[in-house]
Coordinates of C-alpha atoms and ligand atoms in Angstrom, one line a residue:
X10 CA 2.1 52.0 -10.3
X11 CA 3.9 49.1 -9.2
X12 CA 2.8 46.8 -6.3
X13 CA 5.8 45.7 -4.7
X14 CA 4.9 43.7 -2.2
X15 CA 3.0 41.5 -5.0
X16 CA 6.1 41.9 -7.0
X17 CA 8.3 40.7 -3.6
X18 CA 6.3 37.3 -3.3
X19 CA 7.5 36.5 -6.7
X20 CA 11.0 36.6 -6.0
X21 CA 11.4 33.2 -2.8
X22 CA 14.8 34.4 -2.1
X23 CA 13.8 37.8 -0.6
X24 CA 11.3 36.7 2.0
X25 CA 14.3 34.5 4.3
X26 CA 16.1 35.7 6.8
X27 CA 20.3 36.1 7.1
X28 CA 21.3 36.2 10.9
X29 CA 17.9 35.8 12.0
X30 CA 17.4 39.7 10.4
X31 CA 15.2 40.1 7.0
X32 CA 17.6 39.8 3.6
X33 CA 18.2 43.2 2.0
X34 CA 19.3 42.3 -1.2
X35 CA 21.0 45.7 -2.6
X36 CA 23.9 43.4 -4.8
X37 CA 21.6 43.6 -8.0
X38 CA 24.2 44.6 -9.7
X39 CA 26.3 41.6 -9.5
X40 CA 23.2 39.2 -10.1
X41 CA 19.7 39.6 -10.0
X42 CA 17.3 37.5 -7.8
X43 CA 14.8 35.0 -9.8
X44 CA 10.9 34.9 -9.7
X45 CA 9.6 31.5 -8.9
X46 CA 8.3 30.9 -12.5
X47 CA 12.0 31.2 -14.0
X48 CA 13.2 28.5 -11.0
X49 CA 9.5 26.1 -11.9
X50 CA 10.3 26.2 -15.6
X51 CA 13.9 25.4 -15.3
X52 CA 12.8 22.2 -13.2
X53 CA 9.8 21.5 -15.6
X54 CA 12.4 21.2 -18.0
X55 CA 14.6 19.1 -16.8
X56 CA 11.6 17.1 -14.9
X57 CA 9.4 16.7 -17.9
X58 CA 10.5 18.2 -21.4
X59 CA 14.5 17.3 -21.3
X60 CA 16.0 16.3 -24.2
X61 CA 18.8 17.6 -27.0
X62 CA 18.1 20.4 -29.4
X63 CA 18.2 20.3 -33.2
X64 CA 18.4 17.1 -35.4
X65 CA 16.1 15.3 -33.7
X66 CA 13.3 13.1 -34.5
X67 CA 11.6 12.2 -31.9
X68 CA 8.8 14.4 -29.8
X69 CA 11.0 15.6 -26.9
X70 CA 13.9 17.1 -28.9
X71 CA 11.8 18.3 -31.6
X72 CA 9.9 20.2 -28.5
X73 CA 12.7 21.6 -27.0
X74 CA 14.3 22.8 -30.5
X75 CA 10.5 24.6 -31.0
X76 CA 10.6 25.9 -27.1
X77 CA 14.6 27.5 -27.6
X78 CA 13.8 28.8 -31.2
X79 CA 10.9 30.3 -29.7
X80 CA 12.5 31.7 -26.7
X81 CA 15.5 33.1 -28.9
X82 CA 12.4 35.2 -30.9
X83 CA 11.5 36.2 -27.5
X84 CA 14.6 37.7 -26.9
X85 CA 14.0 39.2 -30.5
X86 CA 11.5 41.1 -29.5
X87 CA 12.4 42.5 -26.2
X88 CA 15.5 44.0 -27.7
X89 CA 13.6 44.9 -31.0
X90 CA 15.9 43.4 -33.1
X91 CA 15.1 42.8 -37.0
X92 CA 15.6 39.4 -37.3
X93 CA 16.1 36.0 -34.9
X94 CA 19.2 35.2 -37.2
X95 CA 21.0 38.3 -35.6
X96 CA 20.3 36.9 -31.8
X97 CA 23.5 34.5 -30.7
X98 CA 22.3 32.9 -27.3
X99 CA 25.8 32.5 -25.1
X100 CA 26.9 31.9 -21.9
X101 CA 26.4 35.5 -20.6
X102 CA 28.2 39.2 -21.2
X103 CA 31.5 38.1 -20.8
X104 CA 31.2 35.2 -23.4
X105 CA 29.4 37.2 -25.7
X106 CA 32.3 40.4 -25.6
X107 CA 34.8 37.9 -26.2
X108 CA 33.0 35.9 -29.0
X109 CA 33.3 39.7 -31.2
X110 CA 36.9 40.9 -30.0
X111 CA 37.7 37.1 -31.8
X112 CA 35.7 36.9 -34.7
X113 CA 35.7 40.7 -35.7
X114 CA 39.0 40.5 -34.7
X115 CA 39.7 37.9 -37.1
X116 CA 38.4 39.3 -40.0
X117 CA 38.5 43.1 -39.5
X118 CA 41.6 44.1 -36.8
X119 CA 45.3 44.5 -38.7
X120 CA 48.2 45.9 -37.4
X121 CA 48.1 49.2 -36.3
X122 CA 44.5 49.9 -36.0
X123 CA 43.1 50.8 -32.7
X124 CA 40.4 49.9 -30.6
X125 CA 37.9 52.4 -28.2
X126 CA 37.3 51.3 -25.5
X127 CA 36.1 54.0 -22.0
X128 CA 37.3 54.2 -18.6
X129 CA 34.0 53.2 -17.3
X130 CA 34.4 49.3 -17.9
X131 CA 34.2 46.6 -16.3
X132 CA 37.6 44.3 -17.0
X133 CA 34.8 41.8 -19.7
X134 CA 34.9 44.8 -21.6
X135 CA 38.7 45.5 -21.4
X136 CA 40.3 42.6 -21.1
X137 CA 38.8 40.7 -24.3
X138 CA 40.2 43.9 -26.6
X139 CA 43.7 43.9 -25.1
X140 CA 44.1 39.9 -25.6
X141 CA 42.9 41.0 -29.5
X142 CA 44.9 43.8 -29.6
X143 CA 48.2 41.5 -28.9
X144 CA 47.2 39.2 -31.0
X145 CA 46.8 41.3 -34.0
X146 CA 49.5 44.4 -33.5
X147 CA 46.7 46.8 -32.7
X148 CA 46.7 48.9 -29.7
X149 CA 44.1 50.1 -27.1
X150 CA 43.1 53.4 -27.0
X151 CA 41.0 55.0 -23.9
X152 CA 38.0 57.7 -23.6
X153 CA 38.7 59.2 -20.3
X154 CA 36.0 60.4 -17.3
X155 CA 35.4 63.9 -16.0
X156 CA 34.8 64.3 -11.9
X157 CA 31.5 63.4 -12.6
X158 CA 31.9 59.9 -14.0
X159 CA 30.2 60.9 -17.2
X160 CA 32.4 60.3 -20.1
X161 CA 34.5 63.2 -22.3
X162 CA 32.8 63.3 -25.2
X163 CA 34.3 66.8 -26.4
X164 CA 37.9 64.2 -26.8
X165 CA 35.5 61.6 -28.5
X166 CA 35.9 63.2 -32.2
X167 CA 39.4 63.1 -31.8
X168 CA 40.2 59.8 -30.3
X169 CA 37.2 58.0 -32.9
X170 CA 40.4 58.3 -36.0
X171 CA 40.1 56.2 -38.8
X172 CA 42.9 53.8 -37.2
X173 CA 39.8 53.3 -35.3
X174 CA 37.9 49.8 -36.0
X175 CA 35.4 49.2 -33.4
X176 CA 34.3 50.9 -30.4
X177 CA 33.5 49.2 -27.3
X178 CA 31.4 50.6 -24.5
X179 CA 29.2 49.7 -21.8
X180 CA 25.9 51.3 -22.1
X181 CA 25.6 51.2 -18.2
X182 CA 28.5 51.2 -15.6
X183 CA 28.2 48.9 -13.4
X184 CA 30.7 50.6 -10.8
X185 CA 28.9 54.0 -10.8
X186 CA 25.8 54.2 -12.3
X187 CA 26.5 56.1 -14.8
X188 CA 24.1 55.8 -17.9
X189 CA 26.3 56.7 -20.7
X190 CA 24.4 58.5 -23.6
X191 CA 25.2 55.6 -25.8
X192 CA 22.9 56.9 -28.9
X193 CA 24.8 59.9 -29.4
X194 CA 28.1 58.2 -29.0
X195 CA 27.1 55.6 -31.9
X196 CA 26.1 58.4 -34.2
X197 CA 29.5 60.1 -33.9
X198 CA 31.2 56.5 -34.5
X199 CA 29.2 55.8 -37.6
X200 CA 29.6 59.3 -39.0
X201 CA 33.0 57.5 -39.5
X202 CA 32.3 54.2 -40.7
X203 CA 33.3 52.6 -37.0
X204 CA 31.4 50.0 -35.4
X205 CA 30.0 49.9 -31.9
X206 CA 29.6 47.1 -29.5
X207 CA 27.6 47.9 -26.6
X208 CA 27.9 46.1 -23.5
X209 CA 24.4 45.9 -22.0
X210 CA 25.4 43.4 -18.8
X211 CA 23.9 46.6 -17.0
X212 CA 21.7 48.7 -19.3
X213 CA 18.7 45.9 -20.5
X214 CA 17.1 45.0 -17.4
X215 CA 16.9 49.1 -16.4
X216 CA 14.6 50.2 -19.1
X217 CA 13.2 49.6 -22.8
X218 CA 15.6 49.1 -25.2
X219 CA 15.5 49.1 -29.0
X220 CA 18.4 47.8 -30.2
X221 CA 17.7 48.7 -34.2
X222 CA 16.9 52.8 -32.5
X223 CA 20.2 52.7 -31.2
X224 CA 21.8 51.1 -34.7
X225 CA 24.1 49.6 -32.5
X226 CA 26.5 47.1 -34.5
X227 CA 26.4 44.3 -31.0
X228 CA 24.8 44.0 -28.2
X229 CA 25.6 41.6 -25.3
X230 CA 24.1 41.0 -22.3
X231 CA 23.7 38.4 -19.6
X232 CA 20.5 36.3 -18.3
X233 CA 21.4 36.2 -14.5
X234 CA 21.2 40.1 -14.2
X235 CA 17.9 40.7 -16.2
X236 CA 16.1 38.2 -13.8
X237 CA 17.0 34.9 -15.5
X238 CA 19.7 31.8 -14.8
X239 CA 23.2 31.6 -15.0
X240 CA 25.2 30.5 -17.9
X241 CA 23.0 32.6 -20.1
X242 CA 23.3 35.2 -22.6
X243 CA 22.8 36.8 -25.6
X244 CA 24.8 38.2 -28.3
X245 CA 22.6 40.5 -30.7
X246 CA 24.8 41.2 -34.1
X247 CA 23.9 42.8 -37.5
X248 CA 23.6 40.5 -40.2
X249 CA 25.7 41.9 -42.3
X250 CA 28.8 41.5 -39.7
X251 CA 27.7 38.1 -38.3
X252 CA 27.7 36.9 -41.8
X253 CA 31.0 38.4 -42.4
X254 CA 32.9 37.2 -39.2
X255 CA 34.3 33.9 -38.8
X256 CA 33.4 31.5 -36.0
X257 CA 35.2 31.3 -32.8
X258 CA 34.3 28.1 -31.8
X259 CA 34.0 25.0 -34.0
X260 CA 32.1 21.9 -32.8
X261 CA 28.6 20.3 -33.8
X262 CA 25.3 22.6 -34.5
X263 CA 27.9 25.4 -35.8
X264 CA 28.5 23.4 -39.3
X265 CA 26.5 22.7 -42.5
X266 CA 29.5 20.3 -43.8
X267 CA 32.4 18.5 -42.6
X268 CA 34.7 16.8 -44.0
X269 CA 38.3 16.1 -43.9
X270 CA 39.0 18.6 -47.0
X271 CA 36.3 20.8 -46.2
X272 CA 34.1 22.3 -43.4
X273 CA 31.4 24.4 -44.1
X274 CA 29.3 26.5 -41.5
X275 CA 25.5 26.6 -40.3
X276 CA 23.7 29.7 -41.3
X277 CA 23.4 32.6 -38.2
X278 CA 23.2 32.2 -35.9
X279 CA 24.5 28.9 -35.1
X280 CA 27.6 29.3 -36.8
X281 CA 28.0 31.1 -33.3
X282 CA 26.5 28.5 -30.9
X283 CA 29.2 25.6 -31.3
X284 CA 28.4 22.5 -28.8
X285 CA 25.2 21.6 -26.9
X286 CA 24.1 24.9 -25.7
X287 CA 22.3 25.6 -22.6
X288 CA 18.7 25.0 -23.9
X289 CA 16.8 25.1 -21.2
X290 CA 18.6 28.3 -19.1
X291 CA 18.1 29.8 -22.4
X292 CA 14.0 29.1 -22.5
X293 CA 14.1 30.3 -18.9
X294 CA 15.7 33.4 -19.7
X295 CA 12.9 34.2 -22.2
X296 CA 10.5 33.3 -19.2
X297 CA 12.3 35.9 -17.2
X298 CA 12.2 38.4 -20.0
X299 CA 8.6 37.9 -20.6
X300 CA 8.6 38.2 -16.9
X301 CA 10.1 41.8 -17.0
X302 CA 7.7 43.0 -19.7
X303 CA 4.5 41.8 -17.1
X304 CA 6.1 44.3 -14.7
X305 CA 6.4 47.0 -17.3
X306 CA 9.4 48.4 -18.8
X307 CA 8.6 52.2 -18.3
X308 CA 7.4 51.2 -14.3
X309 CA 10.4 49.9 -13.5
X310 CA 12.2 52.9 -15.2
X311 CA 10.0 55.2 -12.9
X312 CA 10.2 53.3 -9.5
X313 CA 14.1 52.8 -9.9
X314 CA 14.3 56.6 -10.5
X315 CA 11.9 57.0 -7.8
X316 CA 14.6 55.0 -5.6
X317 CA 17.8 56.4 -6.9
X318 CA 16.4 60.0 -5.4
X319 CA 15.6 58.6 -2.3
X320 CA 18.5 56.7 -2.0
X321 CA 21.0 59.5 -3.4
X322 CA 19.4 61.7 -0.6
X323 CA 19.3 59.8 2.5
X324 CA 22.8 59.0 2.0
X325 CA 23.9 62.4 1.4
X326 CA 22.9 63.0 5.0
X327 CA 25.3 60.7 6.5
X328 CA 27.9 62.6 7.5
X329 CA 31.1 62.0 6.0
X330 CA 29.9 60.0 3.5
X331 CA 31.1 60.8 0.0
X332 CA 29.2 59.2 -3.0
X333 CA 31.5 58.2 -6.7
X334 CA 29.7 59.3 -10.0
X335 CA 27.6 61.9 -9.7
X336 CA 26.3 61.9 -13.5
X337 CA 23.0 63.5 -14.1
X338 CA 21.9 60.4 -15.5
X339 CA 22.0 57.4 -13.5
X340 CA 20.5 53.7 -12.8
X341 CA 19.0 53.0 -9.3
X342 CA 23.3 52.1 -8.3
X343 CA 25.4 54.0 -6.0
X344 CA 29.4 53.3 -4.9
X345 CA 30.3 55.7 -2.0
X346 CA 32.7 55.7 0.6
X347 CA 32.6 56.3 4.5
X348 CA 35.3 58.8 5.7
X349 CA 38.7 56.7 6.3
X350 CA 36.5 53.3 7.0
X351 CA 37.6 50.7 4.4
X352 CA 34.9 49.4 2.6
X353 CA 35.7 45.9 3.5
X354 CA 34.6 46.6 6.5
X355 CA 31.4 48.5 5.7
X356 CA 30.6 45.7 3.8
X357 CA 31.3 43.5 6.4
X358 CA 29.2 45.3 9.3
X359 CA 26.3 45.4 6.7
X360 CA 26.1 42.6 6.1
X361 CA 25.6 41.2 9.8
X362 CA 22.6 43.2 9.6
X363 CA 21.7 41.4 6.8
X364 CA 22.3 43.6 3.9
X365 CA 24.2 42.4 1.4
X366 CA 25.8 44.9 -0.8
X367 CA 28.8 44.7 -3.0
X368 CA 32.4 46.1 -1.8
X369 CA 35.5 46.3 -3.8
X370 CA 36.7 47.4 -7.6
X371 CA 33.5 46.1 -8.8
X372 CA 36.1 44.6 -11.6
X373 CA 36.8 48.0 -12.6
X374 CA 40.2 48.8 -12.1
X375 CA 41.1 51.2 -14.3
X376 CA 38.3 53.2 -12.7
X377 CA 38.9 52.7 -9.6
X378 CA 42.5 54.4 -10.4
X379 CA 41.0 57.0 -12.4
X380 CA 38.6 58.3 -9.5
X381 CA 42.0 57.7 -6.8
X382 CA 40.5 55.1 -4.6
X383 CA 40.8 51.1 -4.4
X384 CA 37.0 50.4 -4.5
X385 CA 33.8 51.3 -3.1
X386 CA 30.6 50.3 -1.2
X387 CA 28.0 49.7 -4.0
X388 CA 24.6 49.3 -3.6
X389 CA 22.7 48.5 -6.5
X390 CA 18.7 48.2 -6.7
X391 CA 15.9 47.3 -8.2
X392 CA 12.4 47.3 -8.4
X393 CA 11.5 44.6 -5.9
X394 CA 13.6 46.7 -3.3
X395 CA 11.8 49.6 -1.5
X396 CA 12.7 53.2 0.8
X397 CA 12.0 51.0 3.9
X398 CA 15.6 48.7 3.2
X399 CA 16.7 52.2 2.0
X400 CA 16.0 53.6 5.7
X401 CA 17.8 50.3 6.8
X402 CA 21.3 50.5 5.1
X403 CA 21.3 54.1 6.5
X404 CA 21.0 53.0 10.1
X405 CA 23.2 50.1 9.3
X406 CA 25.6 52.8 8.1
X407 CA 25.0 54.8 11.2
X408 CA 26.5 51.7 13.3
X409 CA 29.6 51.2 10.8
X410 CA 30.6 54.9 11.9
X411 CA 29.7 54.6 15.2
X412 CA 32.0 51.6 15.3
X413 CA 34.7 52.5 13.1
X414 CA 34.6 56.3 13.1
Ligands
LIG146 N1 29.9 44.2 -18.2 C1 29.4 44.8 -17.1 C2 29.1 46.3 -17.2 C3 29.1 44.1 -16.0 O1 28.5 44.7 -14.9 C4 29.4 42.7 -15.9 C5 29.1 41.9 -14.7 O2 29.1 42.5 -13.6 C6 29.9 42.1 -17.1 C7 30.2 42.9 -18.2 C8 30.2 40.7 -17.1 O3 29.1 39.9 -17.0 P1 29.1 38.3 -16.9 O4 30.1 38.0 -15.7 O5 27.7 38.0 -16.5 O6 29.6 37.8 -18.1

């Protein structure tokens, strides 16, 4: 049982006040909030530790290389991966999508082949393919939704073809909730020799994950919605690919050699971590991990769920109000539309009540078009949020009718 009060004080941002009315942060899903020891080590950092990584002599950057090293086996662990080599820290999701569609791309997409992706991503997951796809002669192919927002797997078998060379697909949508049964997906794939890169920017901060379980071929994910800073991320790869893809970026830490002849690359994973990374965000994201797995992975899986069905139920009693993606499994998210009231509005109303929630395509486009609508009201939760703000958006919703319907 989770104390979430206790859990609340740990988070500064959620005890202020927005128009003089307590802050209901329900916009999770966009960026998490931070608990005050991820903001104290970021400034004990830069305050007392701060110094370059890697190739240095002297006691503060031969610290910080043993703090980041340390924090990327942290992130090892939390997503059960084999081996630290396989963990590429990045500067979040987006960075970490993009780093595979080029470097697989490089090495493994020809013209003609095709690449999966679904109709439940978000444009990081889209976009990254169709700019590889261009570039190479292949095309994009697309799993479609059912009414539910769960995906079609009865067309899976037949779109997975052996023009096929990588599927991409978010383990979580971020639009809708939907929780897409990624394990049996990647079986499927693999039956046919296909690779799978799962986009976690929604799945790792909702539950345990293994990412060696899943045999997933990538993972990404990004530190500012599991808890931790911006400009953070991580890229878990299998060896065996990493070592066979090229790098996408060239600059110092990613090389053993260079010379004008010849360069030669580090071993993994810093053949993918060109430049001076973001050290310290990076040990502050393993804070924040290690900060997740105090809380407890399987209590935050039961309070969110204990959420969802309180949320999903008190909004199904506001009249007129029609919820997108009913899938039987969900994350503690919910996009949902008030009868003929733009969700610009909605958004806008709540938010003078001091709920902040997220309105629009939720960078989702294709989705959007797929369910017939321009975008949604979404609120998105987490553990450190409670019924009582659930009660409140309700009420708040109550006055958007009363003033639009
Ligand atoms: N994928 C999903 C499912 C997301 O929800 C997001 C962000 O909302 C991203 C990718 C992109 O994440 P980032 O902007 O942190 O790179």
């Amino acid at each position: 049982m989770l104390n979430i009060q206790t859990i609340r004080e740990d988070f500064p941002v959620l005890s202020q006040k927005v128009y003089n009315k307590p802050l209901i942060y329900f916009d999770n899903g966009a960026t998490s909030q931070k608990p005050e020891i991820v903001i104290h080590k970021l400034r004990e950092l830069y305050a007392e530790q701060n110094s370059s990584i890697h190739r240095g002599v002297h006691y503060l950057s031969s610290k910080m290389t043993e703090r980041y090293e340390a924090a990327r086996e942290t992130v090892r662990e939390f997503i059960h991966a084999g081996k630290v080599e396989e963990i590429v820290f990045t500067a979040g999701t987006t960075a970490s999508i993009n780093l595979v569609a080029f470097s697989f791309g490089e090495a493994f997409i020809h013209p003609g082949d095709e690449i999966l992706v679904t109709e439940l991503e978000h444009h990081s997951n889209i976009v990254p393919w169709q700019l590889l796809a261009e570039r190479k002669g292949a095309s994009l192919k697309v799993l479609p939704i059912n009414e539910k927002g769960e995906l079609k797997l009865e067309m899976l078998d037949e779109l997975l073809t052996e023009k096929v060379k990588i599927l991409a697909i978010t383990q979580v949508s971020n639009a809708i909730g939907t929780i897409n049964p990624v394990k049996e997906i990647i079986q499927k794939a693999h039956d046919k020799d296909i690779p799978v890169l799962l986009d976690g920017a929604q799945g790792v901060q909702h539950g345990e994950l293994d990412v060696q379980e899943l045999e997933c071929d990538f993972y990404a994910f990004s530190g500012h919605k599991v808890f931790g800073p911006n400009g953070t991320g991580v890229l878990y790869g299998k060896e065996k690919w990493l070592e066979s893809m090229p790098p996408c970026q060239g600059g110092g830490d990613m090389i053993a050699n260079v010379s004008f002849e010849k360069t030669t690359w580090a071993d993994l994973p810093l053949k993918f971590e060109a430049g001076t990374s973001n050290y310290p965000a990076a040990i502050a994201l393993a804070e924040a991990l290690n900060y997740v797995t105090s809380v407890g992975r399987d209590n935050i899986v039961t309070y969110e769920k204990e959420l969802l069905g309180y949320l999903s139920k008190s909004l199904q009693m506001i009249e007129g109000l029609k919820i997108y993606g009913t899938s039987q499994d969900k994350i503690s998210t919910i996009s949902f539309l008030i009868n003929g009231i733009h969700h610009q509005d909605t958004g806008m109303i709540l938010d003078k009540l001091g709920i902040a929630v997220r309105v629009g395509n939720h960078c989702a486009q294709p989705l959007m078009k797929s369910l017939g609508i321009e975008g949604t009201v979404r609120a998105s939760l987490c553990f450190y949020n409670t019924k009582e703000e659930i009660d409140q958006l309700c009420n708040g919703l109550e006055k958007v009718k009363q003033m639009f319907g």
